[in-house]
Coordinates of C-alpha atoms and ligand atoms in Angstrom, one line a residue:
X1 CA 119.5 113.7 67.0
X2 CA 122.3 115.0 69.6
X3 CA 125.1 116.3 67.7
X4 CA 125.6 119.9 69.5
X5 CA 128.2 119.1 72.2
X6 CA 131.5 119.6 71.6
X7 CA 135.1 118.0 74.6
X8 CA 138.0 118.3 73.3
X9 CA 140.4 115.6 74.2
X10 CA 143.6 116.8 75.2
X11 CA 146.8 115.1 76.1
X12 CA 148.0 111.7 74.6
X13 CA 148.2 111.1 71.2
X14 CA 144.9 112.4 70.4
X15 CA 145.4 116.0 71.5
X16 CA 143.8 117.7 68.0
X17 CA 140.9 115.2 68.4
X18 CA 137.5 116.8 68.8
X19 CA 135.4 114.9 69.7
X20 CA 131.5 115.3 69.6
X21 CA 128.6 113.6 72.0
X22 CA 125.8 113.8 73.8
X23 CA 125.4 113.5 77.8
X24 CA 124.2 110.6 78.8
X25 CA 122.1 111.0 82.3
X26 CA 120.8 107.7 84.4
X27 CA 117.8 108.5 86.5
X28 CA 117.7 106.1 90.0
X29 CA 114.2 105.2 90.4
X30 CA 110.8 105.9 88.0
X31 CA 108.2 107.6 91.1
X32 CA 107.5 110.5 90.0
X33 CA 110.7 112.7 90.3
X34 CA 112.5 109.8 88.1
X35 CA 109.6 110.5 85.6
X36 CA 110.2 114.1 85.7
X37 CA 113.6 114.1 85.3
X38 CA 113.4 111.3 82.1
X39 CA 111.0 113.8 80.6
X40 CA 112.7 116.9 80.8
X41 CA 115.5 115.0 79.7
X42 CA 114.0 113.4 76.6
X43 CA 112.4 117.0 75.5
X44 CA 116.4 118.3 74.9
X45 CA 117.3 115.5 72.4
X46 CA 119.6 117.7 70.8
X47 CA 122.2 117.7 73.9
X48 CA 121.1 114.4 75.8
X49 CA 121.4 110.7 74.3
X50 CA 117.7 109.3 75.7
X51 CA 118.1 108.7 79.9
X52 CA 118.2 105.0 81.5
X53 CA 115.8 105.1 84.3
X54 CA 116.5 102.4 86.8
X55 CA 113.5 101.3 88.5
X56 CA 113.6 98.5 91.3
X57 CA 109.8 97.2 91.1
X58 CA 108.2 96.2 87.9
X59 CA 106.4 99.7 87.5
X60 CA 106.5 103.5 88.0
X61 CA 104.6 105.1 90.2
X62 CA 106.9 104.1 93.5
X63 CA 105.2 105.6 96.2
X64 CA 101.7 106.0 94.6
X65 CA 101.7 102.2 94.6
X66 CA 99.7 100.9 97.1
X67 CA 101.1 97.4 98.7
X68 CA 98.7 95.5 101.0
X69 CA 101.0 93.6 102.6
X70 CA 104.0 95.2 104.7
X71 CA 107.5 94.0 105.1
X72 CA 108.8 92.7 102.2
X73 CA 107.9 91.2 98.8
X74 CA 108.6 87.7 97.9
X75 CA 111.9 88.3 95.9
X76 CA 112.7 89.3 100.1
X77 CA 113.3 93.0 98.7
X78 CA 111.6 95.3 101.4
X79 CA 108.5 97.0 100.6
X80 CA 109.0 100.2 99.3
X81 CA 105.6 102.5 99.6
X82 CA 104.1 103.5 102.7
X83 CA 101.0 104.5 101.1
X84 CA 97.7 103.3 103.1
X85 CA 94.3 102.3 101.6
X86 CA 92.3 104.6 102.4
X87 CA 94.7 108.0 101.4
X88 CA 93.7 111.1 99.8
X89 CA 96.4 113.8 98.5
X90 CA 96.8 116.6 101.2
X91 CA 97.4 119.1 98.1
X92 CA 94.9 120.0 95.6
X93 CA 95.3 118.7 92.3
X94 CA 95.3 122.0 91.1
X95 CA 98.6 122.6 92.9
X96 CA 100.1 118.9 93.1
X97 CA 100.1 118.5 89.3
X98 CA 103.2 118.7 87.0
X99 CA 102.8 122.4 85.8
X100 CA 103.0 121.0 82.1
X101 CA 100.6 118.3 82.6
X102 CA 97.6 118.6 84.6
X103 CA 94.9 116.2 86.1
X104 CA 92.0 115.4 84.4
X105 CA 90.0 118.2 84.8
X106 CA 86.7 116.1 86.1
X107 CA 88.4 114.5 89.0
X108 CA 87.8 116.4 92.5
X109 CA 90.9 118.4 94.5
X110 CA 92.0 115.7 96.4
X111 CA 92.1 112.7 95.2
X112 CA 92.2 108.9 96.2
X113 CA 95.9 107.8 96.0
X114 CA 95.0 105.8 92.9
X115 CA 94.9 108.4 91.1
X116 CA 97.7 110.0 91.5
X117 CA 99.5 106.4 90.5
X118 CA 97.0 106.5 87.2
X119 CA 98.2 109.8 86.5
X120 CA 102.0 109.1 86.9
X121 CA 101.5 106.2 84.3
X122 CA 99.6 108.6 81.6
X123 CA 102.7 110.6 82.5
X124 CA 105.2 107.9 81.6
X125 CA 103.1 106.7 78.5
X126 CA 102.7 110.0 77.1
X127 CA 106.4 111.3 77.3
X128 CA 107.3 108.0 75.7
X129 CA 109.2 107.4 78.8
X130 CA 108.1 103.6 79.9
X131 CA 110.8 102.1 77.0
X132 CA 113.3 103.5 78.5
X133 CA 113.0 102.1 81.8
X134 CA 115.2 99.2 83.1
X135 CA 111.9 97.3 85.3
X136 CA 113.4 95.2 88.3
X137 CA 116.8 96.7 88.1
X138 CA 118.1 97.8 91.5
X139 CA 121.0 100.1 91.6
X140 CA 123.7 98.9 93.9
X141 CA 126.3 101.7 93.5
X142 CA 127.0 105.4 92.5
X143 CA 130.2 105.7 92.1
X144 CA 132.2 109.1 90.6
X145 CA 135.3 108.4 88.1
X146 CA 137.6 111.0 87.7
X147 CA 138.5 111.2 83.4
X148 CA 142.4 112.0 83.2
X149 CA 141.4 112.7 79.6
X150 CA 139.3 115.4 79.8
X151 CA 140.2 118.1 82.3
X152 CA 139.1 116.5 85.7
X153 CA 135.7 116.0 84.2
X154 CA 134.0 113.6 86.6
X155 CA 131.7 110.6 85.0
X156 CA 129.3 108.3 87.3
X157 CA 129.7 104.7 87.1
X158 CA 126.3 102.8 87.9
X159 CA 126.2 99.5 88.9
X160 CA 123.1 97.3 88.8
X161 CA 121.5 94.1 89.5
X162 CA 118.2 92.3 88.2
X163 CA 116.4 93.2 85.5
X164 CA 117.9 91.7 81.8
X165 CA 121.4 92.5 82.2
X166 CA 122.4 91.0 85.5
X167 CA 124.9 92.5 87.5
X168 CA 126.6 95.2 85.1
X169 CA 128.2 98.6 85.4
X170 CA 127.3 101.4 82.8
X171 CA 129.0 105.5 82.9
X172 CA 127.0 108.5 82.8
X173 CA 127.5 112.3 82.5
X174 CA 125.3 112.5 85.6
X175 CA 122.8 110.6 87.6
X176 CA 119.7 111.8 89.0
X177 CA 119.2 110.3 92.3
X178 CA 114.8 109.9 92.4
X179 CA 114.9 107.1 95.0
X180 CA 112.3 108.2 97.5
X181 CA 112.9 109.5 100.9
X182 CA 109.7 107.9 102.8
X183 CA 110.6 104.4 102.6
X184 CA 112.8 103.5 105.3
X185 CA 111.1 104.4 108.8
X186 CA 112.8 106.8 111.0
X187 CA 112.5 104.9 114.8
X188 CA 113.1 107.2 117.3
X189 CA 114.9 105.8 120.8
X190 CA 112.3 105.6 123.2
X191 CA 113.6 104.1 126.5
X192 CA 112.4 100.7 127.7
X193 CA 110.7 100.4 124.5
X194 CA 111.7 96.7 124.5
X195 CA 109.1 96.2 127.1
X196 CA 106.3 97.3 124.8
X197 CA 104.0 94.1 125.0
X198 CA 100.8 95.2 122.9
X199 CA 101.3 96.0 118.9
X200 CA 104.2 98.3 118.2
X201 CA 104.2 99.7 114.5
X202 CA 105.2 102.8 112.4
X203 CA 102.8 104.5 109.7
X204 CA 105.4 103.0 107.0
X205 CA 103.5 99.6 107.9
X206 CA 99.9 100.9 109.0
X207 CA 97.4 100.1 105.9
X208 CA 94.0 100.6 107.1
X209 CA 92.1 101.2 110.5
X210 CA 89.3 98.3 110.1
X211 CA 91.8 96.0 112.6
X212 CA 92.2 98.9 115.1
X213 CA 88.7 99.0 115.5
X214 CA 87.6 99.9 119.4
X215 CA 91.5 99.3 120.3
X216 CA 93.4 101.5 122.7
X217 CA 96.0 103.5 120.3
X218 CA 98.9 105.4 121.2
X219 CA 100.2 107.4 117.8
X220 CA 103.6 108.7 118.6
X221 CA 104.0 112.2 115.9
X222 CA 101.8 115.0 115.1
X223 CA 103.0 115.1 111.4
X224 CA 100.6 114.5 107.9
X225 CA 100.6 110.9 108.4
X226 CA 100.1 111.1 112.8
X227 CA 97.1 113.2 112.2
X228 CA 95.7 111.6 109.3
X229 CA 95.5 108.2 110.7
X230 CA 94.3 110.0 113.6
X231 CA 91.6 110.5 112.7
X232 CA 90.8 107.7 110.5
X233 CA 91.0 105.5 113.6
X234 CA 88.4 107.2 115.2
X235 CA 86.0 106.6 112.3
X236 CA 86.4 102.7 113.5
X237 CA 85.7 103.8 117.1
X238 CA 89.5 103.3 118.3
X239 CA 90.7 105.4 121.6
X240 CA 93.5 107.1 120.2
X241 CA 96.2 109.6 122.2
X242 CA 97.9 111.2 119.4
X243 CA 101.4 112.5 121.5
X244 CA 103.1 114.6 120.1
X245 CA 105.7 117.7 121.0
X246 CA 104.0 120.9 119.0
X247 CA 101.6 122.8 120.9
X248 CA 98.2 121.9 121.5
X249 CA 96.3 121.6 118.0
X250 CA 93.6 124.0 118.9
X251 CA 91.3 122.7 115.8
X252 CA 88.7 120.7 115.9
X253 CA 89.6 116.9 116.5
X254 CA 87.0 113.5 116.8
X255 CA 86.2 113.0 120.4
X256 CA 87.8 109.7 120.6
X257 CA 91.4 111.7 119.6
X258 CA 92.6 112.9 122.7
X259 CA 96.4 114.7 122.8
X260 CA 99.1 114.2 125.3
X261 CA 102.8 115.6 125.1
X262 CA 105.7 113.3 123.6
X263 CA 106.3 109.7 125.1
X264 CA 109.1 109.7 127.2
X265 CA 109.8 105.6 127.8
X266 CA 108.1 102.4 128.5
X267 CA 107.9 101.4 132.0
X268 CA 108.9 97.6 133.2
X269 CA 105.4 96.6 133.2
X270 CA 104.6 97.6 129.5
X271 CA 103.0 101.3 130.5
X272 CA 103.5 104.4 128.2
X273 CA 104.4 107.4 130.2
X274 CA 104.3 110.8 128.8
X275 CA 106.8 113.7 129.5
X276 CA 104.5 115.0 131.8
X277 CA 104.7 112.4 134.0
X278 CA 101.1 110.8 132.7
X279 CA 100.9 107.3 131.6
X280 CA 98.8 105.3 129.1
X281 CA 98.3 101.3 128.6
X282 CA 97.7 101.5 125.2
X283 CA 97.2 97.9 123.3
X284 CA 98.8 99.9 119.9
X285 CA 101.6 102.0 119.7
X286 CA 102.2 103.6 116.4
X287 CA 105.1 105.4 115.4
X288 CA 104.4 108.5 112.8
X289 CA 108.1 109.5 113.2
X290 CA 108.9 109.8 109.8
X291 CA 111.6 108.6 108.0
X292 CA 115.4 108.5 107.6
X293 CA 117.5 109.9 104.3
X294 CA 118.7 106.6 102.9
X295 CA 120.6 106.4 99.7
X296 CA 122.9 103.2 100.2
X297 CA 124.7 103.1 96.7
X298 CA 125.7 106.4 97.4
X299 CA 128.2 105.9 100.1
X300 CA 126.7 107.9 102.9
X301 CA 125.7 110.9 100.6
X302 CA 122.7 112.4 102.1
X303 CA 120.1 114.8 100.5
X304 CA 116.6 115.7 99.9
X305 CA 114.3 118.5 100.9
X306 CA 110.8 118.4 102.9
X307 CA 107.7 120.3 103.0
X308 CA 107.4 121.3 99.5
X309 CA 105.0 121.3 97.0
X310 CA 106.6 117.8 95.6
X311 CA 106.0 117.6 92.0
X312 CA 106.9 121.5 91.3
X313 CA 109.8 121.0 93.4
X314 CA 110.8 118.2 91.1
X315 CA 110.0 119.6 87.9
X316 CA 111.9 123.0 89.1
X317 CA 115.0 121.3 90.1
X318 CA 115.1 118.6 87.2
X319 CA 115.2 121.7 84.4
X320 CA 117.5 123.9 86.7
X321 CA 120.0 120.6 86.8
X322 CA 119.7 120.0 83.2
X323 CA 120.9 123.7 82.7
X324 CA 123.6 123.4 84.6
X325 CA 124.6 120.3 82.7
X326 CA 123.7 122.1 79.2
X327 CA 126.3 124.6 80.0
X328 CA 123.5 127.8 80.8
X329 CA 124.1 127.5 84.2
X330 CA 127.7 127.6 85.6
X331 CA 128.2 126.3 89.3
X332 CA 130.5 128.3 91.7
X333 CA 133.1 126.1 93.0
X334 CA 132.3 123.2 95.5
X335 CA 134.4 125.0 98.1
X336 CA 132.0 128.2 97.8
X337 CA 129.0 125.8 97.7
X338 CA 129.7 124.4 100.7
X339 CA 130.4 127.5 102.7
X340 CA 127.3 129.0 101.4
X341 CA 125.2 125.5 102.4
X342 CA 127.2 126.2 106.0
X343 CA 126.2 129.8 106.3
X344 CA 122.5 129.3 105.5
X345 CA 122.4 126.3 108.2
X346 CA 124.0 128.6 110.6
X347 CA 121.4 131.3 109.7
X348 CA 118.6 128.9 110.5
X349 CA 119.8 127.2 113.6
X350 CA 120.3 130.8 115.0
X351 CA 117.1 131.4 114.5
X352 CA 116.1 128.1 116.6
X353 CA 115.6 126.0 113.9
X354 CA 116.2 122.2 114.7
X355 CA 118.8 120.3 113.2
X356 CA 116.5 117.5 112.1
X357 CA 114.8 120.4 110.3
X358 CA 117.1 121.9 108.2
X359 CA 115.9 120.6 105.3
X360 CA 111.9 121.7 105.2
X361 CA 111.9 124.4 103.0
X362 CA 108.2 125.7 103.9
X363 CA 107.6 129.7 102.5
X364 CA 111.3 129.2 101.2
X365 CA 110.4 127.1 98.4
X366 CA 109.2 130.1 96.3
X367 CA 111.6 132.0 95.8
X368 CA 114.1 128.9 95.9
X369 CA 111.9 127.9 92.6
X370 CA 111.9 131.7 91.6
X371 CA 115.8 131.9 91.6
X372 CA 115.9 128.9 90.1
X373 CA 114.4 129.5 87.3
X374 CA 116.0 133.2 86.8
X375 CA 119.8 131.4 86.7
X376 CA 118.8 128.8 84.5
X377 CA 115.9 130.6 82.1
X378 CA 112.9 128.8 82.2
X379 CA 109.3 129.7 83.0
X380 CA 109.0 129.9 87.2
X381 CA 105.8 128.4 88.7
X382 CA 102.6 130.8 88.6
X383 CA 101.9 132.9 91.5
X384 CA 98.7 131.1 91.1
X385 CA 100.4 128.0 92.9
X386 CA 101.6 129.6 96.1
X387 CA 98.2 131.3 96.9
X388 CA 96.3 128.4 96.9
X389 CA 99.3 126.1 98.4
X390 CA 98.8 128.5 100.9
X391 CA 95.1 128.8 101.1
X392 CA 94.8 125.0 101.4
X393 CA 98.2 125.1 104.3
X394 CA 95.7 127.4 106.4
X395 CA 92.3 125.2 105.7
X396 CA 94.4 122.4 106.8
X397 CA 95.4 123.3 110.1
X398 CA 91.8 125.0 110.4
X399 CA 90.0 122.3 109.5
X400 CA 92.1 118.9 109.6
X401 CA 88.7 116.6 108.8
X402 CA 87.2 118.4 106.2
X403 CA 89.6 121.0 104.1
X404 CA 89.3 117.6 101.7
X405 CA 85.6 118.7 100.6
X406 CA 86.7 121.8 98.7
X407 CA 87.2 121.7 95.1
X408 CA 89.3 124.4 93.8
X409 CA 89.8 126.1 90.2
X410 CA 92.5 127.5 88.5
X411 CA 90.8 130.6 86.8
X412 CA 94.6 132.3 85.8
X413 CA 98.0 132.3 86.6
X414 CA 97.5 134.4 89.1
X415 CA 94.2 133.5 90.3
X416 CA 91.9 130.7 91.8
X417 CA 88.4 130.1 93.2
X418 CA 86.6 127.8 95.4
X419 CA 83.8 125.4 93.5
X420 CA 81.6 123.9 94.8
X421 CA 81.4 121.6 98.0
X422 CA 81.9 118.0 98.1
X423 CA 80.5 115.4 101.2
X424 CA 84.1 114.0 102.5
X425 CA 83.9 110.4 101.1
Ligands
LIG501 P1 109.2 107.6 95.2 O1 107.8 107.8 94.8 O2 109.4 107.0 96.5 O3 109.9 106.8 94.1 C1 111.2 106.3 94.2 C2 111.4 105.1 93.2 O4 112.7 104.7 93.3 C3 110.5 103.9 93.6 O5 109.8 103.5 92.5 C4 111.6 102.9 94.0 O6 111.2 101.6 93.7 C5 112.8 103.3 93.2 N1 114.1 103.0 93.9 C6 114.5 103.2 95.1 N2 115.7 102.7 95.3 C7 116.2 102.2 94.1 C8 117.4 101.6 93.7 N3 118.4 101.4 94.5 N4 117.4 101.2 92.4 C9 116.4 101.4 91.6 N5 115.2 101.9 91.9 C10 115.1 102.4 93.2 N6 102.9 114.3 97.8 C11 102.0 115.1 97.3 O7 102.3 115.9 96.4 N7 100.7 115.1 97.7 C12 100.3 114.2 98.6 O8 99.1 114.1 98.9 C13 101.3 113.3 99.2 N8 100.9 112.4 100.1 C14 101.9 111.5 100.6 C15 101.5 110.5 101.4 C16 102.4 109.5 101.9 C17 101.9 108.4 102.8 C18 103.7 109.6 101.5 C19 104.7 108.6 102.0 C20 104.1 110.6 100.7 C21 103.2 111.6 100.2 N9 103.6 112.6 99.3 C22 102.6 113.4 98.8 C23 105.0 112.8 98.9 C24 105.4 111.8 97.8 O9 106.5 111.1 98.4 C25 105.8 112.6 96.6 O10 104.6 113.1 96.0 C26 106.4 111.8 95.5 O11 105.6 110.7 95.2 C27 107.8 111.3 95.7 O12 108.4 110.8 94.5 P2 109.9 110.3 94.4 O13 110.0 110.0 92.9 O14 110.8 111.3 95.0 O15 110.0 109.0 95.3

């Protein structure tokens, strides 16, 4: 058991009193940065009482768990995944994977999104992490307490509804946020959108190109998603202009995707025009814009990182916070976080970085994960991961249709090769 953590209470009556007890963490949500963090936290039993993971739906997974319907569920709780039928992983297995628990080893690179969901339940079955999940338990509010008692120590106060308990409020030692950040679809403000008359969506609600067939589409954002479905809806013969502001994509695309610069407003008769002054009568518009940073019971908090490798990312940060909490890791002061946080944004944005991406990490996630690791003493990620992260990065934008028909082997950790290749399915 947990026994090894030692506060002294000072001031009252109780000043001698030491008093000895573990950390208790609560983990917001059970996708698959929730699950990481339950593990890591249930593997250090002798400094953390087991976590309560608050999950909203009735299973882990969150957005490996592929809704057919879009809006909201029948409880009137919005839908939470944006996944679509037909999606396979843009990372290799190889790479995606939980460095401590890989993919079964017969399964291809990339692989249908079910899988992924099956492999996130092994994950929460195996870790013995499924009992300790509160199933249709939304988390209203995070709230910090400041303990008098103890130094200034600050506890978390979690309130919840649903699930067994009703509304209740429980304190924690910390609180791992793992809510998602693709669930709430960003909209960006196109003028005279209003008079949009033919089928306005974003990728958040897109499921499957069969009803798009032969239609005139109009997909607004160059990103994973705006390419993706792309090109799945020429496979059903639509017309698609896939507008976006990066220049040209120089690789190969379907003939029925051509490209046009961003959308700059819809004209009084329901016409798309284009930045360059062209216009298009599309009967779909489809907004891959990405989404907003939304984490309600947090009072306007705001964080979260993009383009990253997501599971390593999570499995990286989950033990570095647990060190910090553990006492192996000690934080500079806010004040000096902050200043650094301000510094580095200044850095970027002088080097023409856009505000809305501050946060993609890109190359910088390696030795983010490598520094890390260093400060709080655990094993980095192989260099392994980054070569082929990177090897599949430059197939991607090479060959957007068919880097999926590789299969990839992890011969060492520093090494990789290409097996043999598969007919895109
Ligand atoms: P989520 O999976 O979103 O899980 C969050 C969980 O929190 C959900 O279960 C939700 O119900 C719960 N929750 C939210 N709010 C509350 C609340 N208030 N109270 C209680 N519970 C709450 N990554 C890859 O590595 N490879 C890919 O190929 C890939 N493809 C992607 C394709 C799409 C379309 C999208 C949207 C993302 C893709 N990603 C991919 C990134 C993916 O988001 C991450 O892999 C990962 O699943 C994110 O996990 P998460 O735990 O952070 O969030």
């Amino acid at each position: 058991g947990c026994h090894n953590r030692k506060y002294s209470l000072q001031g009252g009556n109780d000043a001698s009193k030491i008093m000895s007890r573990c950390l208790r963490v609560a983990v917001v949500g059970a996708g698959a940065a929730g699950l990481c963090a339950a593990q890591h936290v249930l593997s250090r039993q002798n400094t953390f009482s087991p976590p309560v993971v608050y999950e909203l739906t009735n299973q882990v997974g969150g957005t490996w768990v592929y809704e057919e319907r879009v809006g909201s569920h029948d409880n009137s709780q919005s839908i939470h995944s944006s996944m679509y039928r037909n999606l396979r992983t843009n990372l290799p297995k190889e790479v995606m994977m939980f460095p401590d628990f890989p993919f079964d080893q017969h399964l291809p690179s990339f692989l249908p999104h079910q899988e992924v969901l099956h492999y996130l339940e092994r994950y929460s079955q195996q870790y013995g992490i499924t009992p300790h999940i509160q199933f249709e338990t939304k988390v209203e509010e995070v709230k910090p307490v400041t303990m008098e008692m103890e130094e200034g120590k600050v506890t978390w106060e979690v309130t919840s509804s649903g699930g067994q308990h009703g509304w209740r409020t429980e304190t924690f030692d910390a609180v791992f946020v793992c809510s998602g950040h693709y669930s709430d679809p960003h909209l960006p403000s196109i003028p005279g959108l209003e008079n949009f008359k033919g089928t306005l969506l974003h990728s958040h609600s897109y499921r499957c190109p069969e009803s798009f067939a032969g239609q005139s589409v109009v997909v607004l954002g160059a990103g994973a998603s705006g390419l993706d479905i792309s090109i799945e809806l020429a496979g059903v013969q639509a017309q698609v202009t896939l507008s976006h502001g990066r220049p040209p994509l120089r690789f190969p695309l379907p003939p029925q995707v051509q490209q046009a610069p961003p959308v700059s407003r819809v004209l009084e008769d329901g016409a798309v025009q284009f930045v360059d002054g062209g216009v298009a009568r599309p009967q779909v518009l489809l907004l891959c814009t990405g989404y907003n940073l939304s984490f309600p019971f947090l009072g306007g908090a705001a964080l979260g990182l993009q383009t990253i490798c997501p599971f390593l990312h999570f499995h990286t940060q989950v033990q570095f916070a647990l060190a910090v909490l553990e006492g192996v890791v000690s934080l500079p002061s806010p004040a000096e976080m902050e200043e650094e946080v301000r510094r580095e944004m200044e850095r970027n944005m002088a080097e023409g970085v856009e505000p809305r991406h501050l946060l993609k990490m890109d190359s910088a996630q390696w030795g983010y994960y490598q520094t890390l690791a260093r400060m709080g003493g655990f094993r980095p990620p192989p260099p392994v991961t980054q070569s082929l992260y990177e090897e599949v990065w430059r197939q991607r934008q090479n060959h957007p249709q068919k880097y999926r028909q590789l299969n990839y082997r992890l011969i060492s950790d520093i090494e990789w090769e290409v097996l043999e290749v598969q007919p895109e399915r």
